[in-house]
Amino acid sequence: MKKTLLFLAISLASLSTLCAQNVHVGVGGGIPVGDSSETYSASVEATFSFLFDVNETFKVGPMASVHHYFGKETGSGDNTFVYENVTFIPVGMEVRAKLSEKMYLGGEVAYGLGYSPAENGLFYKPFLGYKISESLGVVASFSRITSDSNNINSVNLGINLLTF
């Protein structure tokens, strides 16, 4: 019984250490660019990933996020048209590479599940991050969701909790 309890205690301690180093949560906002800027005014996002160390420099693992784009109102008076808000839930993979002690580079590739009037599509997001502290970073990124009938591009800025 003592050996079992000791084994469970060591396992839980190891698991909590692993999770503390590899769970990443981020939130941010963006401005649609290109043709997307005619339809959408702004975007917000939240990302969750669990990354595994490949070596000292690279991490890779599954990710899921939510991206919401706010529709614009165009025209005036009787000719006013309001574009619908759209939401995507990308589910896929993330990779990160440490450039220096403070800088990291990464990307996300996923299948973006369309919610509301949005269609499913391919999602990708390259990003560049800067560590402010051991557990907090600032991230600049470009995101794109491509579907059969629509492409949505945005430039984003966010906060990333590097460990959870």
Short mmCIF file of N, CA and C in Angstrom, two decimals:
data_model
loop_
_atom_site.label_atom_id
_atom_site.label_comp_id
_atom_site.label_asym_id
_atom_site.label_seq_id
_atom_site.Cartn_x
_atom_site.Cartn_y
_atom_site.Cartn_z
N MET A 1 0.82 -1.19 0.00
CA MET A 1 0.00 0.00 0.00
C MET A 1 0.87 1.26 0.00
N LYS A 2 1.96 1.24 0.79
CA LYS A 2 2.85 2.40 0.84
C LYS A 2 3.49 2.64 -0.52
N LYS A 3 3.89 1.55 -1.19
CA LYS A 3 4.50 1.69 -2.51
C LYS A 3 3.51 2.27 -3.52
N THR A 4 2.26 1.85 -3.43
CA THR A 4 1.24 2.37 -4.34
C THR A 4 1.01 3.85 -4.12
N LEU A 5 0.90 4.27 -2.86
CA LEU A 5 0.72 5.69 -2.55
C LEU A 5 1.91 6.52 -3.00
N LEU A 6 3.12 6.00 -2.79
CA LEU A 6 4.32 6.70 -3.23
C LEU A 6 4.33 6.83 -4.75
N PHE A 7 3.97 5.75 -5.45
CA PHE A 7 3.91 5.77 -6.90
C PHE A 7 2.89 6.81 -7.39
N LEU A 8 1.70 6.84 -6.78
CA LEU A 8 0.68 7.80 -7.15
C LEU A 8 1.13 9.24 -6.88
N ALA A 9 1.79 9.48 -5.77
CA ALA A 9 2.27 10.82 -5.43
C ALA A 9 3.31 11.29 -6.44
N ILE A 10 4.25 10.42 -6.79
CA ILE A 10 5.29 10.77 -7.77
C ILE A 10 4.66 10.99 -9.14
N SER A 11 3.70 10.15 -9.53
CA SER A 11 3.03 10.30 -10.82
C SER A 11 2.28 11.62 -10.91
N LEU A 12 1.55 11.96 -9.86
CA LEU A 12 0.81 13.23 -9.86
C LEU A 12 1.74 14.43 -9.89
N ALA A 13 2.82 14.36 -9.16
CA ALA A 13 3.79 15.46 -9.17
C ALA A 13 4.42 15.62 -10.56
N SER A 14 4.75 14.50 -11.18
CA SER A 14 5.34 14.54 -12.53
C SER A 14 4.34 15.09 -13.54
N LEU A 15 3.09 14.65 -13.45
CA LEU A 15 2.06 15.12 -14.37
C LEU A 15 1.81 16.61 -14.20
N SER A 16 1.75 17.08 -12.97
CA SER A 16 1.51 18.51 -12.75
C SER A 16 2.67 19.35 -13.27
N THR A 17 3.90 18.85 -13.14
CA THR A 17 5.06 19.55 -13.68
C THR A 17 5.01 19.58 -15.19
N LEU A 18 4.64 18.46 -15.81
CA LEU A 18 4.52 18.39 -17.26
C LEU A 18 3.47 19.38 -17.75
N CYS A 19 2.30 19.36 -17.12
CA CYS A 19 1.22 20.25 -17.53
C CYS A 19 1.59 21.71 -17.32
N ALA A 20 2.28 22.01 -16.26
CA ALA A 20 2.65 23.40 -15.98
C ALA A 20 3.59 23.95 -17.04
N GLN A 21 4.33 23.08 -17.70
CA GLN A 21 5.29 23.55 -18.70
C GLN A 21 4.72 23.55 -20.11
N ASN A 22 3.59 22.90 -20.33
CA ASN A 22 3.15 22.68 -21.71
C ASN A 22 1.76 23.17 -22.07
N VAL A 23 0.97 23.65 -21.14
CA VAL A 23 -0.35 24.17 -21.44
C VAL A 23 -0.23 25.66 -21.76
N HIS A 24 -0.77 26.06 -22.90
CA HIS A 24 -0.69 27.45 -23.34
C HIS A 24 -2.09 27.97 -23.63
N VAL A 25 -2.40 29.14 -23.11
CA VAL A 25 -3.69 29.78 -23.32
C VAL A 25 -3.43 31.20 -23.81
N GLY A 26 -4.15 31.61 -24.83
CA GLY A 26 -3.96 32.95 -25.36
C GLY A 26 -5.29 33.62 -25.69
N VAL A 27 -5.30 34.93 -25.60
CA VAL A 27 -6.46 35.74 -26.01
C VAL A 27 -5.94 36.91 -26.82
N GLY A 28 -6.76 37.39 -27.75
CA GLY A 28 -6.31 38.51 -28.56
C GLY A 28 -7.42 39.10 -29.39
N GLY A 29 -7.04 40.10 -30.15
CA GLY A 29 -7.96 40.77 -31.05
C GLY A 29 -7.27 41.09 -32.35
N GLY A 30 -8.07 41.39 -33.37
CA GLY A 30 -7.47 41.65 -34.66
C GLY A 30 -8.28 42.59 -35.52
N ILE A 31 -7.65 42.98 -36.60
CA ILE A 31 -8.27 43.85 -37.59
C ILE A 31 -8.27 43.09 -38.92
N PRO A 32 -9.44 42.87 -39.50
CA PRO A 32 -9.50 42.21 -40.82
C PRO A 32 -8.77 43.04 -41.87
N VAL A 33 -8.08 42.36 -42.78
CA VAL A 33 -7.32 43.02 -43.84
C VAL A 33 -7.75 42.47 -45.20
N GLY A 34 -7.41 43.21 -46.25
CA GLY A 34 -7.77 42.80 -47.61
C GLY A 34 -9.26 42.90 -47.82
N ASP A 35 -9.82 41.99 -48.61
CA ASP A 35 -11.25 41.99 -48.88
C ASP A 35 -12.08 41.81 -47.61
N SER A 36 -11.51 41.16 -46.59
CA SER A 36 -12.21 40.92 -45.32
C SER A 36 -12.57 42.23 -44.63
N SER A 37 -11.77 43.27 -44.86
CA SER A 37 -12.03 44.55 -44.19
C SER A 37 -13.31 45.23 -44.71
N GLU A 38 -13.79 44.81 -45.87
CA GLU A 38 -15.05 45.36 -46.39
C GLU A 38 -16.26 44.72 -45.72
N THR A 39 -16.08 43.53 -45.15
CA THR A 39 -17.18 42.77 -44.57
C THR A 39 -17.16 42.76 -43.05
N TYR A 40 -15.96 42.77 -42.47
CA TYR A 40 -15.81 42.64 -41.01
C TYR A 40 -15.04 43.82 -40.43
N SER A 41 -15.41 44.20 -39.21
CA SER A 41 -14.79 45.37 -38.60
C SER A 41 -13.68 45.00 -37.61
N ALA A 42 -13.81 43.88 -36.92
CA ALA A 42 -12.82 43.48 -35.92
C ALA A 42 -12.98 41.99 -35.63
N SER A 43 -12.01 41.44 -34.91
CA SER A 43 -12.08 40.03 -34.52
C SER A 43 -11.53 39.86 -33.10
N VAL A 44 -11.99 38.81 -32.45
CA VAL A 44 -11.45 38.40 -31.14
C VAL A 44 -11.16 36.91 -31.23
N GLU A 45 -10.21 36.47 -30.41
CA GLU A 45 -9.82 35.06 -30.46
C GLU A 45 -9.39 34.57 -29.09
N ALA A 46 -9.53 33.28 -28.88
CA ALA A 46 -9.02 32.60 -27.70
C ALA A 46 -8.45 31.27 -28.17
N THR A 47 -7.25 30.94 -27.69
CA THR A 47 -6.55 29.73 -28.14
C THR A 47 -6.10 28.91 -26.94
N PHE A 48 -6.18 27.60 -27.10
CA PHE A 48 -5.70 26.65 -26.09
C PHE A 48 -4.85 25.61 -26.81
N SER A 49 -3.65 25.35 -26.27
CA SER A 49 -2.80 24.30 -26.86
C SER A 49 -2.05 23.55 -25.76
N PHE A 50 -1.72 22.32 -26.07
CA PHE A 50 -0.91 21.49 -25.18
C PHE A 50 0.29 21.04 -25.99
N LEU A 51 1.47 21.59 -25.70
CA LEU A 51 2.66 21.36 -26.52
C LEU A 51 3.62 20.39 -25.85
N PHE A 52 4.21 19.54 -26.67
CA PHE A 52 5.21 18.58 -26.23
C PHE A 52 6.57 19.03 -26.71
N ASP A 53 7.58 18.88 -25.86
CA ASP A 53 8.94 19.24 -26.23
C ASP A 53 9.51 18.20 -27.19
N VAL A 54 9.90 18.65 -28.38
CA VAL A 54 10.58 17.79 -29.34
C VAL A 54 12.06 17.77 -28.98
N ASN A 55 12.60 18.93 -28.71
CA ASN A 55 13.96 19.11 -28.20
C ASN A 55 13.99 20.44 -27.45
N GLU A 56 15.15 20.96 -27.20
CA GLU A 56 15.27 22.20 -26.42
C GLU A 56 14.69 23.41 -27.16
N THR A 57 14.62 23.34 -28.47
CA THR A 57 14.18 24.48 -29.28
C THR A 57 12.74 24.37 -29.77
N PHE A 58 12.28 23.16 -30.09
CA PHE A 58 10.97 22.98 -30.73
C PHE A 58 9.94 22.34 -29.82
N LYS A 59 8.68 22.80 -29.99
CA LYS A 59 7.53 22.21 -29.31
C LYS A 59 6.45 22.00 -30.37
N VAL A 60 5.64 20.96 -30.18
CA VAL A 60 4.55 20.68 -31.10
C VAL A 60 3.42 20.02 -30.33
N GLY A 61 2.18 20.25 -30.76
CA GLY A 61 1.06 19.61 -30.08
C GLY A 61 -0.28 20.07 -30.61
N PRO A 62 -1.34 19.48 -30.07
CA PRO A 62 -2.69 19.83 -30.51
C PRO A 62 -3.12 21.20 -30.01
N MET A 63 -4.01 21.84 -30.78
CA MET A 63 -4.54 23.15 -30.38
C MET A 63 -6.00 23.24 -30.81
N ALA A 64 -6.71 24.11 -30.11
CA ALA A 64 -8.09 24.45 -30.48
C ALA A 64 -8.27 25.93 -30.15
N SER A 65 -9.06 26.60 -30.96
CA SER A 65 -9.28 28.02 -30.70
C SER A 65 -10.67 28.43 -31.18
N VAL A 66 -11.04 29.64 -30.83
CA VAL A 66 -12.29 30.23 -31.27
C VAL A 66 -11.95 31.60 -31.84
N HIS A 67 -12.42 31.87 -33.05
CA HIS A 67 -12.20 33.16 -33.72
C HIS A 67 -13.56 33.72 -34.09
N HIS A 68 -13.85 34.92 -33.63
CA HIS A 68 -15.13 35.56 -33.90
C HIS A 68 -14.88 36.86 -34.66
N TYR A 69 -15.57 37.02 -35.78
CA TYR A 69 -15.44 38.22 -36.61
C TYR A 69 -16.75 39.00 -36.57
N PHE A 70 -16.65 40.29 -36.30
CA PHE A 70 -17.82 41.15 -36.19
C PHE A 70 -18.15 41.74 -37.55
N GLY A 71 -19.39 41.51 -38.00
CA GLY A 71 -19.84 42.02 -39.30
C GLY A 71 -19.97 43.54 -39.30
N LYS A 72 -19.71 44.11 -40.47
CA LYS A 72 -19.80 45.57 -40.64
C LYS A 72 -21.19 45.99 -41.12
N GLU A 73 -21.49 47.24 -40.88
CA GLU A 73 -22.69 47.85 -41.43
C GLU A 73 -22.24 48.79 -42.54
N THR A 74 -22.80 48.62 -43.74
CA THR A 74 -22.41 49.47 -44.87
C THR A 74 -23.62 50.21 -45.41
N GLY A 75 -23.38 51.26 -46.10
CA GLY A 75 -24.45 52.07 -46.68
C GLY A 75 -25.03 53.02 -45.66
N SER A 76 -26.14 53.65 -46.04
CA SER A 76 -26.81 54.57 -45.12
C SER A 76 -28.29 54.65 -45.49
N GLY A 77 -29.07 55.05 -44.51
CA GLY A 77 -30.51 55.21 -44.74
C GLY A 77 -31.19 53.90 -45.11
N ASP A 78 -31.99 53.95 -46.20
CA ASP A 78 -32.70 52.75 -46.67
C ASP A 78 -31.77 51.74 -47.34
N ASN A 79 -30.56 52.16 -47.67
CA ASN A 79 -29.61 51.28 -48.36
C ASN A 79 -28.59 50.67 -47.39
N THR A 80 -28.96 50.55 -46.12
CA THR A 80 -28.05 49.99 -45.13
C THR A 80 -28.06 48.46 -45.19
N PHE A 81 -26.87 47.87 -45.17
CA PHE A 81 -26.74 46.41 -45.14
C PHE A 81 -25.81 46.03 -43.99
N VAL A 82 -26.22 45.07 -43.19
CA VAL A 82 -25.41 44.62 -42.06
C VAL A 82 -24.94 43.19 -42.35
N TYR A 83 -23.62 43.01 -42.39
CA TYR A 83 -23.05 41.68 -42.56
C TYR A 83 -23.14 40.91 -41.25
N GLU A 84 -23.38 39.62 -41.34
CA GLU A 84 -23.52 38.80 -40.14
C GLU A 84 -22.17 38.54 -39.48
N ASN A 85 -22.17 38.42 -38.16
CA ASN A 85 -20.98 37.98 -37.43
C ASN A 85 -20.75 36.51 -37.78
N VAL A 86 -19.49 36.11 -37.82
CA VAL A 86 -19.16 34.70 -38.06
C VAL A 86 -18.17 34.22 -37.00
N THR A 87 -18.25 32.95 -36.70
CA THR A 87 -17.37 32.33 -35.72
C THR A 87 -16.80 31.05 -36.30
N PHE A 88 -15.51 30.84 -36.06
CA PHE A 88 -14.83 29.61 -36.47
C PHE A 88 -14.20 28.97 -35.25
N ILE A 89 -14.18 27.65 -35.24
CA ILE A 89 -13.52 26.90 -34.17
C ILE A 89 -12.45 26.02 -34.84
N PRO A 90 -11.23 26.53 -35.00
CA PRO A 90 -10.16 25.74 -35.57
C PRO A 90 -9.65 24.67 -34.59
N VAL A 91 -9.48 23.46 -35.10
CA VAL A 91 -8.94 22.35 -34.31
C VAL A 91 -7.81 21.74 -35.14
N GLY A 92 -6.60 21.72 -34.57
CA GLY A 92 -5.47 21.21 -35.35
C GLY A 92 -4.19 21.11 -34.54
N MET A 93 -3.09 21.56 -35.14
CA MET A 93 -1.76 21.44 -34.54
C MET A 93 -1.08 22.80 -34.45
N GLU A 94 -0.20 22.90 -33.44
CA GLU A 94 0.63 24.09 -33.27
C GLU A 94 2.08 23.66 -33.16
N VAL A 95 2.96 24.49 -33.67
CA VAL A 95 4.40 24.27 -33.53
C VAL A 95 5.03 25.58 -33.09
N ARG A 96 6.02 25.48 -32.21
CA ARG A 96 6.76 26.66 -31.74
C ARG A 96 8.25 26.39 -31.79
N ALA A 97 9.00 27.43 -32.10
CA ALA A 97 10.46 27.35 -32.10
C ALA A 97 11.01 28.51 -31.29
N LYS A 98 11.90 28.22 -30.39
CA LYS A 98 12.55 29.25 -29.57
C LYS A 98 13.66 29.89 -30.38
N LEU A 99 13.54 31.21 -30.61
CA LEU A 99 14.57 31.94 -31.35
C LEU A 99 15.66 32.44 -30.42
N SER A 100 15.26 32.85 -29.23
CA SER A 100 16.19 33.31 -28.19
C SER A 100 15.49 33.10 -26.86
N GLU A 101 16.08 33.58 -25.78
CA GLU A 101 15.45 33.43 -24.47
C GLU A 101 14.14 34.19 -24.38
N LYS A 102 13.97 35.25 -25.17
CA LYS A 102 12.77 36.09 -25.13
C LYS A 102 11.85 35.94 -26.33
N MET A 103 12.36 35.50 -27.48
CA MET A 103 11.58 35.46 -28.72
C MET A 103 11.25 34.03 -29.13
N TYR A 104 10.05 33.85 -29.67
CA TYR A 104 9.67 32.56 -30.24
C TYR A 104 8.83 32.77 -31.49
N LEU A 105 8.88 31.79 -32.36
CA LEU A 105 8.20 31.81 -33.64
C LEU A 105 7.32 30.58 -33.69
N GLY A 106 6.16 30.68 -34.29
CA GLY A 106 5.30 29.51 -34.35
C GLY A 106 4.25 29.60 -35.43
N GLY A 107 3.43 28.58 -35.44
CA GLY A 107 2.34 28.55 -36.39
C GLY A 107 1.28 27.54 -35.98
N GLU A 108 0.09 27.80 -36.46
CA GLU A 108 -1.03 26.89 -36.23
C GLU A 108 -1.61 26.53 -37.59
N VAL A 109 -1.94 25.25 -37.76
CA VAL A 109 -2.63 24.77 -38.95
C VAL A 109 -3.78 23.93 -38.44
N ALA A 110 -4.99 24.21 -38.96
CA ALA A 110 -6.16 23.53 -38.41
C ALA A 110 -7.29 23.47 -39.42
N TYR A 111 -8.26 22.69 -39.09
CA TYR A 111 -9.52 22.66 -39.82
C TYR A 111 -10.47 23.58 -39.07
N GLY A 112 -10.92 24.65 -39.69
CA GLY A 112 -11.78 25.62 -39.03
C GLY A 112 -13.24 25.24 -39.18
N LEU A 113 -13.84 24.83 -38.09
CA LEU A 113 -15.26 24.47 -38.10
C LEU A 113 -16.09 25.75 -38.08
N GLY A 114 -16.89 25.96 -39.10
CA GLY A 114 -17.70 27.17 -39.18
C GLY A 114 -18.92 27.07 -38.29
N TYR A 115 -19.17 28.12 -37.54
CA TYR A 115 -20.32 28.19 -36.66
C TYR A 115 -21.15 29.38 -37.10
N SER A 116 -22.46 29.31 -37.04
CA SER A 116 -23.37 30.35 -37.54
C SER A 116 -23.45 30.21 -39.05
N PRO A 117 -23.35 31.33 -39.77
CA PRO A 117 -23.47 31.22 -41.22
C PRO A 117 -22.14 30.84 -41.90
N ALA A 118 -21.09 30.62 -41.13
CA ALA A 118 -19.77 30.37 -41.71
C ALA A 118 -19.63 28.93 -42.20
N GLU A 119 -18.85 28.76 -43.27
CA GLU A 119 -18.53 27.43 -43.79
C GLU A 119 -17.24 26.94 -43.16
N ASN A 120 -17.08 25.63 -43.09
CA ASN A 120 -15.82 25.04 -42.63
C ASN A 120 -14.72 25.40 -43.63
N GLY A 121 -13.48 25.45 -43.13
CA GLY A 121 -12.38 25.76 -44.03
C GLY A 121 -11.03 25.51 -43.41
N LEU A 122 -9.99 25.72 -44.19
CA LEU A 122 -8.61 25.56 -43.74
C LEU A 122 -8.20 26.82 -42.99
N PHE A 123 -7.57 26.65 -41.84
CA PHE A 123 -7.12 27.76 -41.00
C PHE A 123 -5.62 27.67 -40.83
N TYR A 124 -4.94 28.80 -40.97
CA TYR A 124 -3.52 28.84 -40.59
C TYR A 124 -3.19 30.19 -39.99
N LYS A 125 -2.20 30.17 -39.10
CA LYS A 125 -1.83 31.39 -38.37
C LYS A 125 -0.36 31.34 -37.99
N PRO A 126 0.52 31.99 -38.75
CA PRO A 126 1.90 32.15 -38.30
C PRO A 126 1.95 33.26 -37.25
N PHE A 127 2.86 33.13 -36.28
CA PHE A 127 2.96 34.16 -35.24
C PHE A 127 4.38 34.32 -34.75
N LEU A 128 4.62 35.49 -34.15
CA LEU A 128 5.90 35.84 -33.53
C LEU A 128 5.58 36.30 -32.12
N GLY A 129 6.28 35.73 -31.13
CA GLY A 129 6.00 36.06 -29.74
C GLY A 129 7.21 36.60 -29.01
N TYR A 130 6.93 37.39 -27.99
CA TYR A 130 7.97 37.95 -27.14
C TYR A 130 7.59 37.68 -25.69
N LYS A 131 8.49 37.02 -24.95
CA LYS A 131 8.23 36.70 -23.55
C LYS A 131 8.48 37.93 -22.67
N ILE A 132 7.43 38.38 -21.99
CA ILE A 132 7.55 39.48 -21.04
C ILE A 132 8.08 38.95 -19.72
N SER A 133 7.57 37.79 -19.33
CA SER A 133 8.02 37.12 -18.11
C SER A 133 8.01 35.62 -18.38
N GLU A 134 8.27 34.83 -17.37
CA GLU A 134 8.29 33.38 -17.53
C GLU A 134 6.93 32.83 -17.93
N SER A 135 5.84 33.51 -17.55
CA SER A 135 4.51 32.98 -17.83
C SER A 135 3.64 33.88 -18.72
N LEU A 136 4.20 34.94 -19.28
CA LEU A 136 3.39 35.86 -20.07
C LEU A 136 4.14 36.30 -21.31
N GLY A 137 3.44 36.31 -22.43
CA GLY A 137 4.04 36.76 -23.68
C GLY A 137 3.08 37.59 -24.50
N VAL A 138 3.64 38.39 -25.41
CA VAL A 138 2.85 39.17 -26.36
C VAL A 138 3.07 38.52 -27.72
N VAL A 139 1.98 38.36 -28.46
CA VAL A 139 2.05 37.64 -29.73
C VAL A 139 1.45 38.50 -30.85
N ALA A 140 2.18 38.62 -31.96
CA ALA A 140 1.67 39.26 -33.17
C ALA A 140 1.49 38.17 -34.22
N SER A 141 0.36 38.20 -34.93
CA SER A 141 0.10 37.12 -35.87
C SER A 141 -0.72 37.60 -37.06
N PHE A 142 -0.76 36.75 -38.07
CA PHE A 142 -1.63 36.89 -39.23
C PHE A 142 -2.45 35.62 -39.28
N SER A 143 -3.76 35.72 -39.42
CA SER A 143 -4.57 34.50 -39.52
C SER A 143 -5.39 34.54 -40.79
N ARG A 144 -5.65 33.34 -41.32
CA ARG A 144 -6.45 33.20 -42.54
C ARG A 144 -7.31 31.96 -42.44
N ILE A 145 -8.57 32.14 -42.78
CA ILE A 145 -9.50 31.02 -42.88
C ILE A 145 -9.99 31.00 -44.33
N THR A 146 -9.78 29.88 -45.00
CA THR A 146 -10.14 29.74 -46.40
C THR A 146 -11.22 28.67 -46.54
N SER A 147 -12.35 29.06 -47.12
CA SER A 147 -13.41 28.09 -47.41
C SER A 147 -13.75 28.20 -48.89
N ASP A 148 -14.71 27.41 -49.34
CA ASP A 148 -15.08 27.42 -50.76
C ASP A 148 -15.58 28.79 -51.22
N SER A 149 -16.32 29.48 -50.36
CA SER A 149 -16.92 30.73 -50.80
C SER A 149 -16.35 31.98 -50.13
N ASN A 150 -15.43 31.82 -49.18
CA ASN A 150 -14.98 32.98 -48.43
C ASN A 150 -13.56 32.80 -47.92
N ASN A 151 -12.81 33.90 -47.89
CA ASN A 151 -11.50 33.94 -47.26
C ASN A 151 -11.52 35.09 -46.27
N ILE A 152 -11.11 34.82 -45.04
CA ILE A 152 -11.06 35.87 -44.04
C ILE A 152 -9.64 35.99 -43.53
N ASN A 153 -9.06 37.18 -43.67
CA ASN A 153 -7.69 37.46 -43.23
C ASN A 153 -7.72 38.51 -42.14
N SER A 154 -6.84 38.36 -41.15
CA SER A 154 -6.73 39.40 -40.13
C SER A 154 -5.32 39.46 -39.57
N VAL A 155 -4.97 40.65 -39.10
CA VAL A 155 -3.71 40.88 -38.40
C VAL A 155 -4.09 41.02 -36.93
N ASN A 156 -3.38 40.28 -36.06
CA ASN A 156 -3.81 40.15 -34.67
C ASN A 156 -2.70 40.50 -33.69
N LEU A 157 -3.12 40.87 -32.49
CA LEU A 157 -2.21 41.10 -31.37
C LEU A 157 -2.85 40.46 -30.15
N GLY A 158 -2.06 39.73 -29.38
CA GLY A 158 -2.64 39.04 -28.23
C GLY A 158 -1.68 38.84 -27.08
N ILE A 159 -2.23 38.29 -26.02
CA ILE A 159 -1.49 37.94 -24.81
C ILE A 159 -1.49 36.42 -24.72
N ASN A 160 -0.34 35.86 -24.41
CA ASN A 160 -0.22 34.41 -24.33
C ASN A 160 0.29 34.02 -22.94
N LEU A 161 -0.48 33.20 -22.24
CA LEU A 161 -0.02 32.63 -20.97
C LEU A 161 0.83 31.42 -21.34
N LEU A 162 2.12 31.53 -21.16
CA LEU A 162 3.05 30.51 -21.65
C LEU A 162 2.98 29.22 -20.84
N THR A 163 2.62 29.32 -19.60
CA THR A 163 2.43 28.12 -18.78
C THR A 163 1.17 28.30 -17.97
N PHE A 164 0.56 27.21 -17.61
CA PHE A 164 -0.73 27.27 -16.92
C PHE A 164 -0.63 26.59 -15.59
#
